[in-house]
PDB file of N, CA and C in Angstrom:
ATOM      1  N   UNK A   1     -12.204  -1.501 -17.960  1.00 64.00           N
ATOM      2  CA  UNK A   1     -12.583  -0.120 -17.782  1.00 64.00           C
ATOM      3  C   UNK A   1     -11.430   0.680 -17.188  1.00 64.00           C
ATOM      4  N   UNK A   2     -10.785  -0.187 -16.119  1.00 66.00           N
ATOM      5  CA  UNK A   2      -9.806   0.763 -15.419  1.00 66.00           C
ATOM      6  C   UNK A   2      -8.922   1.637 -16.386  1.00 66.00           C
ATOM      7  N   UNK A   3      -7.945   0.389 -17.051  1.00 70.00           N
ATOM      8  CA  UNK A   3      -7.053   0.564 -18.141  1.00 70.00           C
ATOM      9  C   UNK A   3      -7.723   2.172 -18.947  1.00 70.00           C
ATOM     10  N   UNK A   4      -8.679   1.716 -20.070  1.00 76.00           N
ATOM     11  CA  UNK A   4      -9.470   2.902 -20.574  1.00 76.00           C
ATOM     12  C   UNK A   4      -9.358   3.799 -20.471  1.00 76.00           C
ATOM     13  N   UNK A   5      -9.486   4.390 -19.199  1.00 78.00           N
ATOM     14  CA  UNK A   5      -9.227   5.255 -17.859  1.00 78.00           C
ATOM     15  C   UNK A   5      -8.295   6.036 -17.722  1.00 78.00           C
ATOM     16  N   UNK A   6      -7.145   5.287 -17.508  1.00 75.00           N
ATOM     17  CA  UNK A   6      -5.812   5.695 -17.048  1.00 75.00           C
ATOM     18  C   UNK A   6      -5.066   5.940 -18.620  1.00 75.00           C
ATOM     19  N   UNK A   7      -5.601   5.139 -19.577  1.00 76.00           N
ATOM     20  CA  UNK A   7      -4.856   5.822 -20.819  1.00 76.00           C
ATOM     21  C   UNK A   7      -5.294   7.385 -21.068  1.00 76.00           C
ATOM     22  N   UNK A   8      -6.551   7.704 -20.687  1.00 78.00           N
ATOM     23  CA  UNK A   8      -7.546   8.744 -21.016  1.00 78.00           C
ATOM     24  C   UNK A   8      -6.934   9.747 -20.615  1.00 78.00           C
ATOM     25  N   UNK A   9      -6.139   9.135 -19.195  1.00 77.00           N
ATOM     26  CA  UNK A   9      -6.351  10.452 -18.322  1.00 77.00           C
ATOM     27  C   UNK A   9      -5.243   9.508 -17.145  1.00 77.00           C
ATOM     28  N   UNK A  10      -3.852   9.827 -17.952  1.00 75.00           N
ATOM     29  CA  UNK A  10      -2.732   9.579 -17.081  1.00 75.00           C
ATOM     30  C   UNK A  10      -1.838   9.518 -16.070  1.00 75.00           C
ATOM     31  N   UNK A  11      -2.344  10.992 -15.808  1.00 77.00           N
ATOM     32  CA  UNK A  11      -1.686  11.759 -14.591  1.00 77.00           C
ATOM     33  C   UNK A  11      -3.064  12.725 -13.520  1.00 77.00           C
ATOM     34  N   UNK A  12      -2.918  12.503 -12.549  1.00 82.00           N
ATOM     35  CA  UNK A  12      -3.797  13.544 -11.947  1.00 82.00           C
ATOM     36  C   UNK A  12      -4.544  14.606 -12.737  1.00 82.00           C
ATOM     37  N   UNK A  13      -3.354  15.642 -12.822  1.00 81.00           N
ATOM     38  CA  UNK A  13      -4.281  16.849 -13.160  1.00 81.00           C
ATOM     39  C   UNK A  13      -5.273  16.844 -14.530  1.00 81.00           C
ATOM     40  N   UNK A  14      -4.931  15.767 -14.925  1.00 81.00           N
ATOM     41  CA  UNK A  14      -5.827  15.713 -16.327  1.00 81.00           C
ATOM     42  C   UNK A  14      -7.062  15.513 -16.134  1.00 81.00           C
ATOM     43  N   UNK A  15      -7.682  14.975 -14.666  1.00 83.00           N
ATOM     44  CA  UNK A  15      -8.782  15.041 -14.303  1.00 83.00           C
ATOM     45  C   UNK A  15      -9.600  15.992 -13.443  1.00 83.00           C
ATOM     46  N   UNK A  16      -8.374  17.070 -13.523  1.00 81.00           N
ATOM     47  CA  UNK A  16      -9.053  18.335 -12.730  1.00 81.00           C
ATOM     48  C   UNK A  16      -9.854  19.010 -13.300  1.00 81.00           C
ATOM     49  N   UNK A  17     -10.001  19.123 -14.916  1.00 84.00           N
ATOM     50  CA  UNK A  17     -10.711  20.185 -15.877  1.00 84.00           C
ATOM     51  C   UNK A  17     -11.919  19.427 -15.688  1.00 84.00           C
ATOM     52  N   UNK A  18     -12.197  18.488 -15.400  1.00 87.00           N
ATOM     53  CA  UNK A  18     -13.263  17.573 -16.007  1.00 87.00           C
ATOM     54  C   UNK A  18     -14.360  17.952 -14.795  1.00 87.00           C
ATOM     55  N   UNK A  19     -15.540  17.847 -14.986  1.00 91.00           N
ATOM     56  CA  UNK A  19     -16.259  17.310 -14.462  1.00 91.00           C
ATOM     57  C   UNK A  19     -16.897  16.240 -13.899  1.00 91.00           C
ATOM     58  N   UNK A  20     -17.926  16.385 -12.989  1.00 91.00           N
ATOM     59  CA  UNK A  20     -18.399  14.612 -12.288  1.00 91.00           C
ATOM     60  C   UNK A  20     -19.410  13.782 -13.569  1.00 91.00           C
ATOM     61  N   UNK A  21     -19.836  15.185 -14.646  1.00 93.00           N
ATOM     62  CA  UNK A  21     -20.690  14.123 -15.374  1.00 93.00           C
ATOM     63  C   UNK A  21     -20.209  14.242 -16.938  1.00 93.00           C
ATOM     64  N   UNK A  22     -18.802  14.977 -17.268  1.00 92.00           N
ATOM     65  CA  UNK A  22     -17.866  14.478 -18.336  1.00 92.00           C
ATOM     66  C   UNK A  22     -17.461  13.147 -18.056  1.00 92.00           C
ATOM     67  N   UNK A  23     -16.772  12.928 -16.814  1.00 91.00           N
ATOM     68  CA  UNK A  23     -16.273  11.183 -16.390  1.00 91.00           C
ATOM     69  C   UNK A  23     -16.968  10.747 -16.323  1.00 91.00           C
ATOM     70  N   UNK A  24     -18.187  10.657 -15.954  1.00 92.00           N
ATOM     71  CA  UNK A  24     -19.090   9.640 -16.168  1.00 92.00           C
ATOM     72  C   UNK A  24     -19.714   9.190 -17.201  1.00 92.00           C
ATOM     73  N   UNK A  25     -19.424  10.292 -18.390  1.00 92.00           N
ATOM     74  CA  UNK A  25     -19.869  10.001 -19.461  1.00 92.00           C
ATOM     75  C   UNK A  25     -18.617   9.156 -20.160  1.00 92.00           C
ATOM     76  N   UNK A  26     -17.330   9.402 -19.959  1.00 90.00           N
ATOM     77  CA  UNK A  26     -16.271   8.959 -20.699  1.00 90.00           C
ATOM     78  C   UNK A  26     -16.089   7.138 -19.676  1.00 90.00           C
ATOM     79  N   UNK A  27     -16.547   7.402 -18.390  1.00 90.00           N
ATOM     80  CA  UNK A  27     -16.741   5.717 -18.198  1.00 90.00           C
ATOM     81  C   UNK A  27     -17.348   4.865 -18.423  1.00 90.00           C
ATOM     82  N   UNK A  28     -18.665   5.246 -18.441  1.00 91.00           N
ATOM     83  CA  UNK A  28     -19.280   4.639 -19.275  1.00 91.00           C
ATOM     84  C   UNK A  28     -19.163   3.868 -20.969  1.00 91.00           C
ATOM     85  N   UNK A  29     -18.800   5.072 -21.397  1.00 89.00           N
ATOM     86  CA  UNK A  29     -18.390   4.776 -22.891  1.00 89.00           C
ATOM     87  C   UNK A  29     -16.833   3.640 -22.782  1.00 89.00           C
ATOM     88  N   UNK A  30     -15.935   3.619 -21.718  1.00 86.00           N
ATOM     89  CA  UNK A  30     -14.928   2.606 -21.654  1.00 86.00           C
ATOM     90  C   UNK A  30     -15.288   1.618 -20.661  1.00 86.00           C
ATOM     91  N   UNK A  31     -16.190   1.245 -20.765  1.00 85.00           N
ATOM     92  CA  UNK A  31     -16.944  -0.283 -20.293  1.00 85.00           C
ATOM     93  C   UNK A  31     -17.601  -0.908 -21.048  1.00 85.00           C
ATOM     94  N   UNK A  32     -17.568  -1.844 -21.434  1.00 84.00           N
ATOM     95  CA  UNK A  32     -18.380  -3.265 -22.091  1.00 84.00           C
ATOM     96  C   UNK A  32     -20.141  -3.457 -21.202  1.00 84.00           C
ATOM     97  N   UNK A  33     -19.774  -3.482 -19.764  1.00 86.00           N
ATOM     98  CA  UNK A  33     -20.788  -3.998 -19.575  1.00 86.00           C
ATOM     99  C   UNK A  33     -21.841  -2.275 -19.203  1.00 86.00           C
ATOM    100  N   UNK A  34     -23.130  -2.822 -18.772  1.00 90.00           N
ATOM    101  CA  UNK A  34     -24.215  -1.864 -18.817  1.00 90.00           C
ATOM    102  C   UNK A  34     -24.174  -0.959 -17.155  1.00 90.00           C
ATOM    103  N   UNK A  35     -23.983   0.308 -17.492  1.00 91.00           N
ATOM    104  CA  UNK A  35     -24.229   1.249 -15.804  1.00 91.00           C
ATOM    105  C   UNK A  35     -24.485   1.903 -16.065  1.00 91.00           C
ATOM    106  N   UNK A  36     -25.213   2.817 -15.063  1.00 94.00           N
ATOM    107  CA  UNK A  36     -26.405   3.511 -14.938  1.00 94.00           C
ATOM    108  C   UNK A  36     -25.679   5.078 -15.300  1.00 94.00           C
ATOM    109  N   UNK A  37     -25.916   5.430 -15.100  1.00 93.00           N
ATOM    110  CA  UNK A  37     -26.055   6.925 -15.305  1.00 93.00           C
ATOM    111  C   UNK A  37     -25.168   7.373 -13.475  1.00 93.00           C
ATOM    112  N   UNK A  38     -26.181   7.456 -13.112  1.00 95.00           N
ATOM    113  CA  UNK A  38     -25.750   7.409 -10.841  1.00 95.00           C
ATOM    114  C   UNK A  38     -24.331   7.111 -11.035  1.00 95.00           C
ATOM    115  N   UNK A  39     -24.254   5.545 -11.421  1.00 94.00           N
ATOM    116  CA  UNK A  39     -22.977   4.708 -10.951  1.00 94.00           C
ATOM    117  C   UNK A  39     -22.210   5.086 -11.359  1.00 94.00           C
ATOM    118  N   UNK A  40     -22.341   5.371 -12.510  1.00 92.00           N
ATOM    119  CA  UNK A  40     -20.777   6.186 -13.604  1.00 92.00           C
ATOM    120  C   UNK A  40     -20.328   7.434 -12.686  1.00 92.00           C
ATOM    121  N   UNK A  41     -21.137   8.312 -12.285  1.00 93.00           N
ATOM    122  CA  UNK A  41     -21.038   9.300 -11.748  1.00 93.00           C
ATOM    123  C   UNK A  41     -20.356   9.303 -10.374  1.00 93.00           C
ATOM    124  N   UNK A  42     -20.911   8.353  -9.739  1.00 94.00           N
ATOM    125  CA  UNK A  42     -20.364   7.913  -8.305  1.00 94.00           C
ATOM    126  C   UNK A  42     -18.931   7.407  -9.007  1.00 94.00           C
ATOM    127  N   UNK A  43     -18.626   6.499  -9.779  1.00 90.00           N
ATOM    128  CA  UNK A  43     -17.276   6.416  -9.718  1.00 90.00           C
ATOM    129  C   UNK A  43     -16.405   7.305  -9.993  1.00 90.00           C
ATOM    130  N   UNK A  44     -16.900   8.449 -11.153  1.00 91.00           N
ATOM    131  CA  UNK A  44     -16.250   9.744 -11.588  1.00 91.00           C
ATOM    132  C   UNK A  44     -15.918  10.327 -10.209  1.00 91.00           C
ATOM    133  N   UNK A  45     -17.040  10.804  -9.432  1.00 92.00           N
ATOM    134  CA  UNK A  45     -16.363  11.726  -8.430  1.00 92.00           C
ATOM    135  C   UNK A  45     -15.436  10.870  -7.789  1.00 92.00           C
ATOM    136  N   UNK A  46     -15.476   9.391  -7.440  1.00 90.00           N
ATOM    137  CA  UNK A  46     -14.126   8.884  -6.583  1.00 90.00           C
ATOM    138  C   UNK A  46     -12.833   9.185  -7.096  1.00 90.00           C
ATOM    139  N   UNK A  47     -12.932   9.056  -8.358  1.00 88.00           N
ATOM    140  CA  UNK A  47     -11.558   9.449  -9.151  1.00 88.00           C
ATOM    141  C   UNK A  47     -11.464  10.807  -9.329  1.00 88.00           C
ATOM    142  N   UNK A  48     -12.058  11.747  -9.011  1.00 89.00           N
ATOM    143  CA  UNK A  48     -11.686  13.241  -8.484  1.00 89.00           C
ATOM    144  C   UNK A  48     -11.555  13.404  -7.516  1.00 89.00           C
ATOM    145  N   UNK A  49     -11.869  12.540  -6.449  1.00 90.00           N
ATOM    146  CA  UNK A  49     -11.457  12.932  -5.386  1.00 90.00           C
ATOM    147  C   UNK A  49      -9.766  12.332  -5.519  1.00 90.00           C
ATOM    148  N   UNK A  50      -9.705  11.299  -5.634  1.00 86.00           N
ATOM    149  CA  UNK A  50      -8.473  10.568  -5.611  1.00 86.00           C
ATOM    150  C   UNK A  50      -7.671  11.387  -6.624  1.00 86.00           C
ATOM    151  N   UNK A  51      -8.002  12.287  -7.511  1.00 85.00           N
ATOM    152  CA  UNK A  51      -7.020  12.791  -8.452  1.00 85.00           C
ATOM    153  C   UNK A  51      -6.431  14.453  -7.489  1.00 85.00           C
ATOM    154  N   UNK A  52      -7.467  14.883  -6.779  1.00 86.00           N
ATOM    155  CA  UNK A  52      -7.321  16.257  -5.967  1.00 86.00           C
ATOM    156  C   UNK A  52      -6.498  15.596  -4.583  1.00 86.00           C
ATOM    157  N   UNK A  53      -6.597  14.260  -4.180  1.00 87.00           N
ATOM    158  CA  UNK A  53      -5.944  13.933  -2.759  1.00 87.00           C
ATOM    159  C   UNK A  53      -4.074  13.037  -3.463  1.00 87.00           C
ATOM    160  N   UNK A  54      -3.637  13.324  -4.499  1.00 80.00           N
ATOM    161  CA  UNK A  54      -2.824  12.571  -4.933  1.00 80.00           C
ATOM    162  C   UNK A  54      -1.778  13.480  -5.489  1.00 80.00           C
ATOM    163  N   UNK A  55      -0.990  12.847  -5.510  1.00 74.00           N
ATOM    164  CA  UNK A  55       0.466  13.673  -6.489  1.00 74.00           C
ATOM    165  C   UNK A  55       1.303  12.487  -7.196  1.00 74.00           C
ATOM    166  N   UNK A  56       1.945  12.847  -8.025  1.00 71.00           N
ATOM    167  CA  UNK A  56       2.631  11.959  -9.031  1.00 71.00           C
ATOM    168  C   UNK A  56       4.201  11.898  -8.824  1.00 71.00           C
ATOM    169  N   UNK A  57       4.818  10.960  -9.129  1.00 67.00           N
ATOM    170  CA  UNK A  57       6.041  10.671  -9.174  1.00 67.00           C
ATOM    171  C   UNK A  57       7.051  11.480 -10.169  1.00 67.00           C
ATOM    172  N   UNK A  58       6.061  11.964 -11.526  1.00 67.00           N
ATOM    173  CA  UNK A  58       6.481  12.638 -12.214  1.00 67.00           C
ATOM    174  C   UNK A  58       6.288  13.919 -12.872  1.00 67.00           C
ATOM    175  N   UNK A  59       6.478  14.421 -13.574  1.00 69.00           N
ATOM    176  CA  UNK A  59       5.357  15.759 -13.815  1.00 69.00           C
ATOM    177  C   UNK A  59       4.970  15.767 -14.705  1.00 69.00           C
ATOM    178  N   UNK A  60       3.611  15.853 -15.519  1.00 65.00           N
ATOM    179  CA  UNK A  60       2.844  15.720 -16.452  1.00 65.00           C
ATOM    180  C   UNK A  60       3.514  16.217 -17.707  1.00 65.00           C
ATOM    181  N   UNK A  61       4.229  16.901 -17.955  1.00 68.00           N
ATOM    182  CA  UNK A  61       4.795  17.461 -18.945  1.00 68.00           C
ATOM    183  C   UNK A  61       5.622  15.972 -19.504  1.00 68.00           C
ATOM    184  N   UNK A  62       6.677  15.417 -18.406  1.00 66.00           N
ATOM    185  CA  UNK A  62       7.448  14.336 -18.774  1.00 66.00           C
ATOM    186  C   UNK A  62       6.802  13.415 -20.110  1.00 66.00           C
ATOM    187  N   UNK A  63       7.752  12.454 -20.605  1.00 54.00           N
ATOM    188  CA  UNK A  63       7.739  11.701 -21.430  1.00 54.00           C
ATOM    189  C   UNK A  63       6.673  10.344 -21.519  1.00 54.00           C
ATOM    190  N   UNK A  64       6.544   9.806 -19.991  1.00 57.00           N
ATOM    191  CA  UNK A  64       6.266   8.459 -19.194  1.00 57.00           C
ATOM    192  C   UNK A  64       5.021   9.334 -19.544  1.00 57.00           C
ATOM    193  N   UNK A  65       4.564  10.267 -18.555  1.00 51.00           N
ATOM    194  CA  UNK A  65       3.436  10.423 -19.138  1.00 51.00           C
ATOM    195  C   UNK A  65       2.378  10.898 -20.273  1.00 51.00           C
ATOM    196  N   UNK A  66       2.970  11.061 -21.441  1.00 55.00           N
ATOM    197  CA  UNK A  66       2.492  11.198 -22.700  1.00 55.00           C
ATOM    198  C   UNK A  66       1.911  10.063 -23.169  1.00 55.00           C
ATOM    199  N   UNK A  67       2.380   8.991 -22.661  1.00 51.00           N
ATOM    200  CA  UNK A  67       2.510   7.263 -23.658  1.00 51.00           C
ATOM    201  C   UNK A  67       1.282   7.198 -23.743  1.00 51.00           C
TER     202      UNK A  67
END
């Protein structure tokens, strides 16, 4: 799931447009196994929070992060 994730949505700000229940819908859909509706959601907002408390090494425009 992580992987999934981080291809989706590479750099921080790519998770700023999003919402708590767009990510939860897009984690869900990059997991194999079965979660709830709640749980997806609870993990979405951790990764907005962690995407609003973070900064990158590079700047989204760059190359590294296109891949």
């Amino acid at each position: 799931m992580f992987l999934n994730i981080v291809q989706l949505y590479p750099h921080p700000p790519c998770l700023h447009k999003l919402s708590k229940e767009d990510l939860g819908s897009q984690i869900k859909k990059a997991t194999r196994k079965v979660i709830s509706t709640q749980k997806a959601e609870e993990k979405a907002a951790l990764l907005i929070t962690a995407a609003e408390n973070s900064y990158s090494a590079i700047r989204s425009e760059e190359y590294v992060a296109n891949i």
